[in-house]
XYZ file of C-alpha atoms in Angstrom:
753
model
C -64.630 7.007 9.144
C -61.558 8.592 7.580
C -57.850 8.177 8.226
C -55.115 10.452 6.987
C -51.476 9.484 6.467
C -49.040 12.410 6.694
C -45.331 12.549 5.854
C -43.665 15.829 6.843
C -40.249 14.653 7.989
C -38.125 11.758 6.804
C -35.768 9.837 9.049
C -33.691 7.598 6.824
C -33.868 4.128 5.329
C -34.754 1.151 7.516
C -34.277 -2.205 5.785
C -34.219 -4.204 9.012
C -37.787 -3.974 10.280
C -40.856 -4.987 8.212
C -42.307 -2.052 6.223
C -45.521 -2.107 8.290
C -43.586 -1.656 11.540
C -41.499 1.335 10.497
C -41.879 4.757 12.056
C -43.798 7.327 10.056
C -40.827 9.063 8.421
C -38.731 5.952 7.754
C -38.161 4.852 4.166
C -37.660 1.421 2.668
C -35.658 2.798 -0.271
C -33.920 6.026 -1.205
C -31.717 6.979 -4.164
C -30.073 10.335 -4.881
C -31.804 11.829 -1.834
C -30.205 13.372 1.247
C -31.978 14.414 4.420
C -29.748 17.122 5.845
C -29.100 19.527 2.969
C -29.174 23.277 3.631
C -30.171 22.801 7.299
C -33.456 21.204 6.177
C -33.077 18.117 8.301
C -35.842 15.645 7.605
C -36.717 17.184 4.248
C -35.925 14.820 1.379
C -33.675 16.871 -0.927
C -32.192 15.828 -4.241
C -28.411 15.683 -4.054
C -26.473 18.433 -5.762
C -25.063 17.672 -9.167
C -21.574 16.441 -9.920
C -19.243 18.556 -12.011
C -16.015 17.824 -13.869
C -12.984 19.180 -12.047
C -10.482 18.201 -14.730
C -9.383 15.226 -16.763
C -6.283 13.563 -18.097
C -4.873 10.120 -18.829
C -2.594 8.180 -16.498
C -2.266 5.068 -18.590
C -5.350 3.031 -17.766
C -7.921 2.677 -15.025
C -7.554 5.210 -12.210
C -7.616 3.324 -8.924
C -6.384 5.829 -6.356
C -6.589 9.529 -5.505
C -4.347 11.298 -2.995
C -4.530 14.923 -1.827
C -1.815 16.673 0.209
C -0.921 20.208 1.203
C 2.251 21.522 -0.393
C 4.940 23.500 1.396
C 4.094 26.669 -0.564
C 0.569 26.862 0.848
C -1.226 25.127 -2.013
C -2.276 21.545 -2.442
C -1.387 18.696 -4.766
C -3.830 16.131 -6.147
C -2.358 12.793 -7.245
C -4.020 10.124 -9.362
C -2.652 6.600 -9.646
C -3.389 4.420 -12.637
C -2.346 1.077 -14.083
C 1.193 2.181 -14.878
C 1.796 5.747 -13.713
C 1.191 8.404 -11.079
C 0.295 11.927 -12.157
C -0.156 15.107 -10.135
C -2.032 18.382 -10.401
C -1.054 21.475 -8.410
C -4.081 23.097 -6.764
C -6.435 20.706 -8.601
C -6.021 22.496 -11.911
C -6.221 20.843 -15.305
C -2.434 20.925 -15.617
C -1.172 17.409 -14.928
C 2.403 16.171 -14.836
C 3.699 12.612 -14.692
C 5.740 11.944 -11.565
C 6.187 8.148 -11.740
C 5.944 5.532 -14.478
C 6.404 1.778 -14.688
C 3.862 0.965 -11.987
C 1.814 -2.177 -11.624
C -1.991 -1.967 -11.688
C -2.168 -2.624 -7.922
C -3.736 0.214 -5.914
C -1.338 2.781 -4.460
C -1.462 3.778 -0.792
C 0.344 6.822 0.577
C 1.394 8.629 3.735
C 3.423 11.696 4.626
C 6.667 10.862 6.458
C 8.603 14.001 7.346
C 9.386 15.728 4.067
C 8.722 12.547 2.081
C 5.436 11.542 0.493
C 5.680 7.745 0.494
C 3.776 5.375 -1.825
C 3.416 1.594 -1.825
C 1.235 -0.987 -3.555
C 2.654 -4.335 -2.449
C 4.076 -5.088 -5.917
C 6.436 -2.269 -6.898
C 9.317 -0.998 -4.815
C 8.185 1.630 -2.310
C 8.974 5.094 -3.620
C 8.822 8.623 -2.293
C 8.289 12.139 -3.607
C 10.082 15.181 -2.211
C 10.426 18.845 -3.100
C 8.119 21.830 -2.781
C 5.450 20.255 -4.987
C 6.494 16.636 -4.415
C 7.904 16.458 -7.926
C 11.255 14.740 -7.157
C 10.886 10.974 -7.295
C 13.100 8.273 -5.841
C 13.082 4.920 -4.088
C 12.230 5.033 -0.412
C 14.910 2.485 0.430
C 18.301 3.978 -0.413
C 20.284 2.088 -3.052
C 23.281 0.109 -1.840
C 26.744 1.373 -2.931
C 27.949 -0.785 -5.833
C 31.688 -1.309 -5.425
C 31.960 -3.734 -8.343
C 30.445 -1.380 -10.936
C 32.544 1.495 -9.587
C 35.714 -0.607 -9.830
C 36.587 0.080 -6.189
C 40.079 -1.100 -5.237
C 41.657 -1.762 -1.839
C 45.437 -1.860 -2.150
C 47.694 -2.787 0.748
C 51.069 -1.306 1.614
C 53.340 -2.715 4.288
C 54.460 0.792 5.248
C 52.932 4.106 6.186
C 50.469 2.953 8.844
C 49.766 1.223 12.133
C 47.506 -1.602 10.977
C 48.670 -4.923 12.415
C 48.727 -8.380 10.874
C 45.357 -9.984 10.086
C 42.368 -9.866 7.786
C 40.517 -6.553 7.236
C 37.298 -5.780 5.421
C 35.611 -2.513 4.478
C 32.000 -1.660 3.636
C 30.491 1.618 2.441
C 27.099 3.110 3.394
C 25.243 6.011 1.753
C 23.599 8.500 4.128
C 21.314 11.535 3.881
C 21.487 14.775 5.834
C 18.856 13.296 8.177
C 21.038 10.185 8.645
C 18.789 7.840 6.702
C 21.187 5.156 5.541
C 21.495 2.432 2.951
C 22.413 -1.126 3.694
C 26.183 -1.682 3.602
C 27.869 -2.474 0.328
C 29.396 -5.818 -0.447
C 32.583 -6.048 1.647
C 35.953 -5.472 0.062
C 38.929 -7.302 1.524
C 42.597 -6.362 1.374
C 45.661 -8.644 1.144
C 49.381 -7.961 1.111
C 50.352 -11.437 -0.175
C 48.834 -14.518 -1.772
C 48.798 -16.080 1.687
C 45.951 -13.770 2.681
C 45.513 -10.776 4.962
C 48.136 -8.289 6.052
C 51.464 -9.109 7.645
C 53.675 -6.949 9.826
C 52.718 -4.001 12.019
C 53.053 -0.899 9.816
C 50.450 -1.584 7.150
C 48.238 0.948 5.411
C 45.430 0.613 2.852
C 44.548 2.826 -0.100
C 40.885 2.776 -1.165
C 40.243 4.168 -4.640
C 37.312 4.443 -7.089
C 34.752 4.681 -4.300
C 31.243 4.961 -5.835
C 29.345 8.269 -5.906
C 25.577 8.200 -5.432
C 23.411 9.927 -8.040
C 20.627 10.315 -5.457
C 20.428 14.065 -4.633
C 19.451 13.237 -1.046
C 22.770 11.477 -0.399
C 25.253 13.916 1.128
C 27.819 11.607 2.736
C 29.333 8.154 2.736
C 30.160 6.229 5.876
C 33.196 3.977 5.627
C 33.277 1.047 8.053
C 36.082 -1.423 8.782
C 36.463 -4.614 10.735
C 39.102 -4.973 13.406
C 41.814 -7.499 12.602
C 40.763 -11.099 13.237
C 43.464 -11.587 15.845
C 41.262 -9.524 18.171
C 38.756 -12.425 18.178
C 35.956 -10.087 17.231
C 33.197 -11.187 14.884
C 34.345 -10.958 11.296
C 31.005 -9.430 10.288
C 31.185 -6.615 12.891
C 32.126 -3.349 11.222
C 32.976 -0.084 12.965
C 32.911 3.464 11.676
C 36.266 4.441 10.211
C 35.504 7.675 8.333
C 32.737 10.014 7.180
C 33.309 11.068 3.580
C 31.592 13.545 1.297
C 29.462 11.847 -1.354
C 31.799 13.111 -4.087
C 34.956 11.750 -2.421
C 36.334 8.753 -4.306
C 39.459 7.796 -2.337
C 40.629 7.298 1.224
C 43.924 6.275 2.839
C 43.670 4.214 6.008
C 46.553 3.404 8.306
C 45.254 3.653 11.864
C 45.274 0.755 14.265
C 42.205 -0.837 15.837
C 42.962 0.723 19.217
C 42.602 4.312 17.989
C 39.025 4.786 19.204
C 38.939 8.380 18.056
C 39.085 7.188 14.448
C 37.523 3.724 14.612
C 34.142 4.301 16.330
C 33.063 1.118 18.077
C 29.696 2.672 18.985
C 28.496 3.069 15.392
C 27.964 0.024 13.193
C 26.226 -0.274 9.814
C 22.778 -1.818 9.835
C 21.480 -4.252 7.263
C 18.220 -2.831 5.975
C 15.361 -5.138 5.117
C 14.761 -5.155 1.383
C 10.998 -5.404 1.051
C 7.760 -4.269 -0.550
C 4.603 -3.467 1.400
C 0.914 -2.665 0.959
C -0.070 -0.412 3.862
C 1.763 2.545 5.384
C 1.482 4.644 8.529
C 3.607 7.106 10.492
C 3.510 6.625 14.257
C 5.789 8.190 16.868
C 8.190 9.453 14.177
C 8.626 6.015 12.654
C 7.330 4.803 9.310
C 5.444 1.518 9.634
C 4.748 -0.766 6.684
C 2.746 -3.988 6.601
C 1.954 -6.994 4.398
C 5.592 -7.552 3.680
C 7.067 -9.130 0.579
C 10.642 -9.485 1.760
C 13.674 -10.630 -0.170
C 15.321 -13.604 1.512
C 19.004 -12.734 1.703
C 22.191 -14.243 3.047
C 23.932 -11.077 4.225
C 27.220 -12.833 4.992
C 28.831 -12.857 1.582
C 32.376 -13.320 0.277
C 34.413 -10.154 0.066
C 35.497 -8.514 -3.158
C 39.229 -8.544 -3.723
C 40.434 -5.898 -6.124
C 43.676 -3.943 -5.909
C 45.789 -1.733 -8.128
C 48.360 -4.466 -8.811
C 45.921 -7.228 -9.770
C 48.168 -9.643 -7.856
C 46.808 -10.228 -4.355
C 43.219 -10.979 -5.333
C 40.905 -13.970 -5.781
C 41.965 -15.354 -9.165
C 43.535 -18.238 -11.051
C 47.191 -18.044 -10.104
C 48.408 -20.723 -12.514
C 47.365 -23.379 -15.016
C 49.583 -26.298 -15.947
C 49.636 -29.202 -18.364
C 50.032 -32.047 -15.890
C 50.075 -34.790 -18.492
C 47.666 -36.669 -16.279
C 44.926 -35.718 -13.842
C 43.810 -32.343 -15.166
C 40.892 -32.295 -17.563
C 40.273 -28.614 -18.381
C 40.387 -27.565 -22.012
C 43.615 -26.075 -23.351
C 43.532 -22.616 -25.018
C 40.166 -21.853 -23.424
C 38.890 -19.106 -21.200
C 37.517 -19.844 -17.724
C 35.989 -17.897 -14.858
C 35.059 -18.903 -11.297
C 32.465 -17.758 -8.804
C 32.425 -18.248 -5.046
C 29.332 -18.001 -2.814
C 28.646 -18.646 0.852
C 25.620 -20.748 1.840
C 23.765 -20.319 5.136
C 21.968 -22.940 7.216
C 18.753 -22.401 5.234
C 20.486 -23.159 1.937
C 20.380 -19.497 0.845
C 23.291 -18.447 -1.327
C 24.979 -15.111 -0.814
C 25.998 -12.715 -3.540
C 28.893 -14.117 -5.576
C 32.402 -12.866 -6.167
C 34.169 -13.712 -9.433
C 37.683 -14.227 -10.641
C 38.961 -12.345 -13.647
C 38.875 -14.247 -16.940
C 41.776 -16.719 -17.388
C 43.158 -18.351 -20.564
C 44.551 -21.878 -20.218
C 47.801 -22.679 -22.040
C 48.352 -24.828 -25.107
C 48.702 -28.547 -24.344
C 48.908 -31.862 -26.113
C 45.596 -33.010 -24.661
C 42.998 -32.121 -22.047
C 45.337 -32.393 -19.063
C 45.097 -28.808 -17.799
C 44.568 -28.084 -14.094
C 44.219 -24.639 -12.496
C 45.104 -23.284 -9.084
C 42.888 -20.681 -7.412
C 44.443 -18.318 -4.885
C 42.886 -16.293 -2.093
C 39.585 -18.116 -1.921
C 37.328 -15.746 0.055
C 38.101 -15.893 3.763
C 35.179 -16.735 6.048
C 36.796 -16.108 9.399
C 37.681 -18.826 11.863
C 36.665 -20.142 15.268
C 34.833 -17.493 17.277
C 34.867 -14.919 14.508
C 33.690 -17.137 11.628
C 30.802 -15.962 9.460
C 27.547 -17.874 10.112
C 27.669 -19.954 6.928
C 27.859 -23.707 6.441
C 29.355 -23.917 2.940
C 31.853 -22.208 0.665
C 30.615 -23.154 -2.794
C 32.447 -22.811 -6.129
C 31.041 -22.461 -9.644
C 32.925 -22.451 -12.939
C 32.222 -21.856 -16.579
C 32.890 -24.422 -19.246
C 35.840 -23.485 -21.412
C 34.922 -20.864 -24.025
C 36.960 -19.856 -27.069
C 36.512 -16.073 -27.198
C 37.218 -13.559 -24.479
C 34.212 -11.880 -22.899
C 31.617 -14.602 -23.588
C 31.684 -16.951 -20.583
C 28.276 -18.611 -20.885
C 26.737 -20.282 -17.842
C 28.486 -20.856 -14.562
C 28.001 -24.417 -13.299
C 28.574 -26.074 -9.952
C 32.199 -27.112 -9.482
C 32.217 -28.136 -5.826
C 29.438 -27.856 -3.282
C 31.727 -27.127 -0.350
C 35.438 -26.486 -0.323
C 35.605 -26.345 3.452
C 36.510 -23.078 5.147
C 40.174 -23.701 5.783
C 42.839 -22.794 3.258
C 42.790 -20.190 0.529
C 44.102 -22.301 -2.346
C 42.086 -24.709 -4.495
C 43.294 -26.937 -7.363
C 40.733 -27.630 -10.096
C 41.007 -30.719 -12.317
C 37.311 -31.245 -13.168
C 36.392 -31.617 -16.877
C 33.599 -29.504 -18.310
C 31.238 -32.440 -18.775
C 31.279 -33.237 -15.034
C 30.208 -29.815 -13.894
C 26.895 -29.708 -12.049
C 23.807 -27.467 -11.989
C 23.782 -24.054 -13.631
C 24.319 -21.132 -11.241
C 21.058 -19.282 -10.775
C 20.941 -16.795 -7.925
C 17.184 -16.346 -7.870
C 16.022 -13.827 -5.337
C 13.559 -15.628 -3.143
C 10.757 -13.572 -1.620
C 9.019 -14.341 1.631
C 5.385 -13.279 1.887
C 4.617 -12.070 5.410
C 0.995 -10.963 5.310
C 0.754 -10.565 9.094
C 4.054 -8.711 9.511
C 4.779 -5.057 10.289
C 8.180 -3.469 9.620
C 9.183 -0.175 11.197
C 11.891 2.378 10.483
C 14.339 3.952 12.855
C 13.077 7.078 14.647
C 13.041 10.042 12.252
C 14.804 7.904 9.632
C 11.964 6.965 7.330
C 14.188 5.166 4.824
C 16.083 3.028 7.343
C 14.431 -0.307 8.163
C 16.837 -2.538 10.024
C 16.433 -6.226 9.268
C 15.479 -6.951 12.874
C 12.756 -4.246 12.963
C 9.839 -6.555 12.197
C 6.860 -7.764 14.231
C 4.539 -10.643 13.379
C 0.962 -9.834 14.437
C -0.688 -13.140 15.355
C 0.189 -14.937 12.111
C -2.055 -17.863 11.265
C -3.246 -19.650 8.161
C -5.640 -17.484 6.162
C -5.149 -14.320 8.233
C -3.626 -11.134 6.889
C -3.366 -7.432 7.671
C -5.823 -5.096 5.942
C -4.697 -1.747 7.361
C -2.455 -0.046 9.939
C -3.137 3.273 11.706
C -1.655 5.576 14.315
C -3.716 5.210 17.485
C -2.052 7.468 20.086
C -0.241 5.041 22.392
C 0.119 2.349 19.764
C -0.352 1.139 16.225
C -3.835 -0.188 15.430
C -3.651 -3.209 13.138
C -6.716 -4.397 11.252
C -6.650 -8.002 10.101
C -9.270 -9.764 8.037
C -10.505 -11.625 11.124
C -9.471 -9.527 14.128
C -8.412 -6.101 15.403
C -5.007 -5.924 17.097
C -2.781 -3.286 18.586
C 0.951 -2.893 18.992
C 1.608 -0.860 22.133
C 4.800 1.073 21.399
C 5.986 2.437 24.732
C 9.735 2.366 25.240
C 12.179 0.456 23.088
C 10.907 -1.996 20.437
C 12.062 -4.930 22.555
C 9.408 -3.944 25.125
C 6.515 -3.451 22.701
C 3.447 -5.621 23.239
C 0.980 -7.026 20.711
C -2.572 -7.791 21.838
C -5.945 -8.551 20.253
C -8.636 -5.965 20.903
C -11.315 -7.975 19.114
C -10.965 -11.646 18.233
C -14.128 -12.199 16.185
C -14.473 -9.162 13.918
C -11.860 -7.649 11.655
C -11.870 -5.752 8.373
C -12.143 -7.832 5.210
C -12.487 -4.801 2.891
C -9.134 -2.962 3.070
C -10.393 -0.047 0.991
C -13.237 0.630 3.429
C -11.236 1.735 6.484
C -11.602 5.411 7.393
C -10.127 7.117 10.434
C -11.926 10.078 12.014
C -10.127 11.319 15.084
C -9.911 8.399 17.510
C -12.685 6.517 15.684
C -12.535 4.084 12.796
C -15.144 2.932 10.291
C -14.722 -0.295 8.334
C -16.540 -3.233 6.735
C -16.649 -6.848 7.844
C -18.930 -9.319 6.055
C -20.480 -6.260 4.338
C -21.586 -4.789 7.654
C -20.304 -1.330 8.548
C -18.693 -1.043 11.974
C -17.644 1.814 14.212
C -14.643 1.199 16.461
C -12.318 2.887 18.914
C -9.794 1.452 21.338
C -11.687 3.068 24.205
C -15.310 2.304 23.372
C -15.051 -0.946 21.413
C -16.987 -2.019 18.342
C -20.537 -1.315 17.124
C -22.412 -2.460 14.023
C -23.984 0.732 12.660
C -25.447 -0.703 9.459
C -28.321 -2.831 10.769
C -30.933 -0.662 9.082
C -29.081 -0.689 5.748
C -27.771 -4.226 5.729
C -29.750 -5.481 2.716
C -28.247 -2.877 0.401
C -24.738 -3.437 1.745
C -24.828 -7.231 1.664
C -26.976 -7.885 -1.418
C -27.102 -4.681 -3.432
C -23.361 -4.112 -3.795
C -20.676 -6.178 -5.482
C -17.517 -4.410 -4.275
C -16.181 -1.737 -1.925
C -13.762 0.397 -3.951
C -12.791 3.328 -1.760
C -13.875 5.341 1.283
C -13.203 8.733 2.853
C -14.440 11.137 5.505
C -15.996 14.455 4.470
C -15.369 16.981 7.220
C -17.460 19.596 5.444
C -20.590 17.447 5.583
C -19.629 15.112 8.435
C -20.218 12.164 6.127
C -18.557 8.818 5.700
C -18.507 8.242 1.925
C -17.975 4.845 0.296
C -17.451 4.307 -3.434
C -19.043 0.967 -4.298
C -19.725 -1.211 -7.308
C -23.048 -2.927 -7.916
C -24.373 -5.584 -10.309
C -24.851 -4.610 -13.966
C -21.769 -2.299 -13.813
C -23.537 0.291 -11.681
C -21.609 2.537 -9.305
C -22.760 4.303 -6.142
C -21.537 6.596 -3.436
C -22.902 5.123 -0.225
C -23.068 7.802 2.454
C -23.352 7.343 6.195
C -24.474 10.687 7.620
C -22.684 10.783 10.981
C -24.858 13.694 12.197
C -28.141 11.839 11.745
C -27.172 8.177 11.548
C -28.916 7.914 8.144
C -27.632 6.136 5.036
C -27.895 7.654 1.544
C -27.432 5.898 -1.768
C -26.201 8.264 -4.504
C -26.029 6.879 -8.015
C -23.007 8.025 -10.038
C -21.786 7.495 -13.555
C -18.574 5.976 -12.232
C -16.589 6.137 -9.014
C -13.495 4.025 -8.574
C -12.072 6.105 -5.753
C -13.232 9.004 -3.602
C -11.470 11.564 -1.400
C -12.201 14.962 0.115
C -10.719 17.914 -1.739
C -8.062 19.781 0.241
C -8.919 22.838 -1.809
C -12.717 23.031 -1.558
C -13.778 20.432 1.001
C -16.080 18.891 -1.607
C -15.913 15.231 -2.584
C -13.686 14.220 -5.493
C -14.044 10.937 -7.346
C -12.885 9.461 -10.638
C -14.550 7.596 -13.407
C -13.098 4.479 -14.986
C -10.566 4.735 -17.793
C -10.688 8.132 -19.484
C -9.980 9.725 -16.082
C -12.395 12.497 -15.319
C -12.054 13.821 -11.786
C -15.540 14.805 -10.684
C -16.776 16.477 -7.533
C -19.873 17.465 -5.640
C -20.909 20.969 -6.541
C -21.287 23.630 -3.880
C -24.005 25.194 -6.046
C -27.615 24.034 -6.168
C -27.590 22.375 -9.548
C -29.878 19.512 -10.525
C -27.810 17.988 -13.293
C -24.585 16.038 -13.446
C -22.117 17.909 -15.647
C -19.454 15.210 -15.986
C -19.589 15.178 -19.785
C -20.334 17.546 -22.633
C -24.072 16.903 -22.207
C -25.523 17.495 -18.726
C -27.510 14.556 -17.352
C -30.619 15.040 -15.238
C -30.522 13.530 -11.763
C -33.358 11.155 -11.077
C -34.489 10.504 -7.508
C -36.488 7.689 -5.994
C -37.951 7.116 -2.534
C -40.251 4.404 -1.195
C -42.055 4.987 2.102
C -43.069 2.617 4.849
C -46.340 0.661 4.508
C -49.369 2.425 5.997
C -52.311 0.460 7.389
C -55.625 1.703 8.749
C -57.261 1.477 12.146
C -55.967 -0.920 14.738
C -55.821 -3.878 12.386
C -53.488 -4.538 9.484
C -56.412 -6.158 7.670
C -58.551 -3.016 7.748
C -59.710 -2.147 4.227
C -58.825 1.334 3.000
C -60.410 3.296 0.202
C -58.303 6.058 -1.381
C -59.911 9.493 -1.354
C -57.537 12.469 -1.714
C -53.851 13.266 -2.239
C -51.929 16.391 -1.206
C -48.338 16.701 -2.380
C -46.083 19.663 -1.522
C -42.687 19.778 -3.199
C -40.051 22.024 -4.723
C -40.360 21.744 -8.488
C -37.768 21.832 -11.272
C -39.205 23.496 -14.352
C -39.853 21.377 -17.456
C -38.872 18.172 -15.667
C -41.198 15.309 -14.836
C -41.869 13.047 -11.884
C -44.236 10.276 -10.901
C -45.943 9.786 -7.548
C -47.359 6.303 -7.150
C -49.635 4.943 -4.407
C -49.081 1.179 -4.347
C -51.045 -1.708 -2.838
C -48.642 -3.325 -0.375
C -50.052 -6.768 -1.235
C -49.819 -6.343 -5.011
C -47.291 -3.933 -6.516
C -49.094 -4.052 -9.883
C -52.146 -2.482 -8.276
C -51.556 1.261 -7.918
C -52.690 4.820 -8.608
C -50.184 7.282 -9.979
C -49.713 10.927 -10.798
C -47.225 11.803 -13.558
C -46.557 15.460 -14.126
C -44.245 17.724 -16.125
C -43.646 20.881 -14.085
C -44.541 24.130 -15.793
C -43.085 26.247 -13.004
C -40.386 25.989 -10.420
C -40.115 26.442 -6.660
C -42.513 25.332 -3.952
C -45.638 23.725 -5.410
C -48.655 21.994 -3.876
C -50.928 19.564 -5.706
C -54.363 18.531 -4.385
C -56.249 15.831 -6.288
C -59.049 13.324 -5.856
C -57.378 9.935 -6.156
C -60.129 8.620 -8.443
C -58.856 11.072 -11.056
C -55.437 9.422 -11.071
C -54.501 6.704 -13.528
C -54.284 3.127 -12.324
C -56.553 0.464 -10.884
C -55.985 0.808 -7.142
C -59.134 1.635 -5.231
C -59.172 -0.581 -2.143
C -56.290 -2.061 -0.164
C -55.354 -3.160 3.338
C -52.016 -1.361 3.169
C -50.250 1.115 0.932
C -46.894 2.712 0.373
C -45.766 5.657 -1.741
C -43.151 5.736 -4.479
C -41.828 8.981 -5.898
C -39.355 8.991 -8.764
C -38.203 11.207 -11.623
C -36.134 14.265 -12.406
C -38.643 17.035 -11.677
C -38.340 17.267 -7.878
C -35.726 19.196 -5.905
C -37.217 18.600 -2.445
C -40.198 16.828 -0.907
C -41.919 18.955 1.740
C -45.079 17.034 2.620
C -47.280 14.143 1.471
C -50.852 13.573 2.665
C -53.146 10.749 1.669
C -56.704 10.719 2.948
C -58.455 7.349 3.043
C -61.778 6.019 4.209
C -61.944 2.990 6.466
C -64.301 0.529 4.845
C -66.247 -2.175 6.594
C -66.245 -5.441 4.693
C -69.343 -5.753 2.554
C -69.913 -2.014 2.316
C -68.931 0.553 -0.245
């Protein structure tokens, strides 16, 4: 009695069920084979070859690719490396450097209005603008620097309507789209050493206002406090004037009550100074997550600087007291003042000008400081708990102050005069304004609407923070922002104002622990968790789609490097590392539900080409951008010498009769395939109980195209003659497609021949 095993159509790899229980067309292994090429679904076809698109160096290992359409109808390909970002217009070989000084951390990007925004969690977020995204700048607008510009605020007791009291000004840079910087350090104005303005006809002249070098900055917003007698908060500023970026002076004399000039409806916002890993635009806001945020005390002492050099924070006098004072004679000194908040965070400091003590018979010098920075009082006091002073030790030569050291931890907030009699050797700790950073791995910051560079300090949401949990990706999801965490999937529903937004968990047990694996396709998401591939949408929930391929994903790979969606092929493509420095493109064919394993020379990152729709991926350090060829080529042309593509498939295990113990005797083999001329392959029939027991056919093709081989199995090399089960291995470079395999066997009764 004979039994014939026929394979005409393949239906993907199944690693979940035992080989004996697989369906006829299912495979236990496949490499460099696809099952849907050229509308030949079910026919095992060798993948097309990879070709070099272009190459260049970006200063080390390439770890990210980005492709965007340009405003002139072309496209721009970006490659990020260990220390730079380079770009290529229309994927040509002409590369230009657009950003240097980067860390090796992987860059992520998103398009926000006319800005192409990049982040990596380590460097400051930056953006590219212009027709070909070739103008680089920081995303967060730099703060106006009044100290470096030498800005002065000089009071006059005539020429205006400003009443008695304390006044402060801050400056804000702004773009044409009203993206704004954080406010500058405040500058305060005084008409006497007693502090503030006196009288009712005061005016203020502001000179040496800074000019931004950022080409996006078109205007400066000048804000002013109302006088403290109005019992308003001393840190509330109101719009006083809108100035051109190039304007460097302004005369102010209007009273608080002139609402047409002092706009109480517009106040400067303190922007959060932060770095982030993941980016997303949703409802015309830029969202950023995994925040590394600078801890800042925004309520700082005001600068005092006027044209006279008289009514400012400085040493007003130094005297030889004969007793009491212990400062060095004929020595230079400088002072610094900082405010300290309830968390112990120091503000930015303001300094006195350098001061030279007089000659004396001994160390009996004391100094008097005037106009110590005002902190407000009663209801309008700044929210600080200390006014702290630092001082240098005496130094002999002008311009070389050395370290500032703690003079007094808290002067109190009343009074603007301080007498210093402390000797140098009793000064305390060295001043060290270290910028503390707070790591918020479960936090999401968001910009103002249509202002992608303006992130107010209060625009932050914590998404179920807990020990060991962190965000791994954020995505626009119609009515909300989908937030992947390493152990859950959450969503921020963003209807209405931010104060009404809600955060919920959509899945509490499964998240994404491979950030580089998340791919969005319409309303659906693909991602890895515990090396299983999941499909998810807010409407339909979560499904594990990798059951049949789980062994390769969990045991055969060492890392997930990158992932993308190929619209041309309807594939999900994952660049993955494997043991022994191997690299693969793992493909999930969305049309068929099959997985393919494509071996590549190297693939750190993969994207779909905007230009051709083919896949683009990079090798390791010498940066060759390679792609799938649209032509039917059977070699990889990524280097000067083409490399033949070798395939391998392993079928299910076939058994005879109704019993898995039925003995089979091999008789005949038919093999129909599409040959590649002058290339070889091996077909091996293997005993499922002993892989060393097999029959094999090894052949070098003399022709090309469709070929059929019919042989008696006894003529094949190898020892296999009888078995209770068999499977088929095919490997080599000489096959383009496998059309059909037939093996005829004879069922043998035990004890017979």
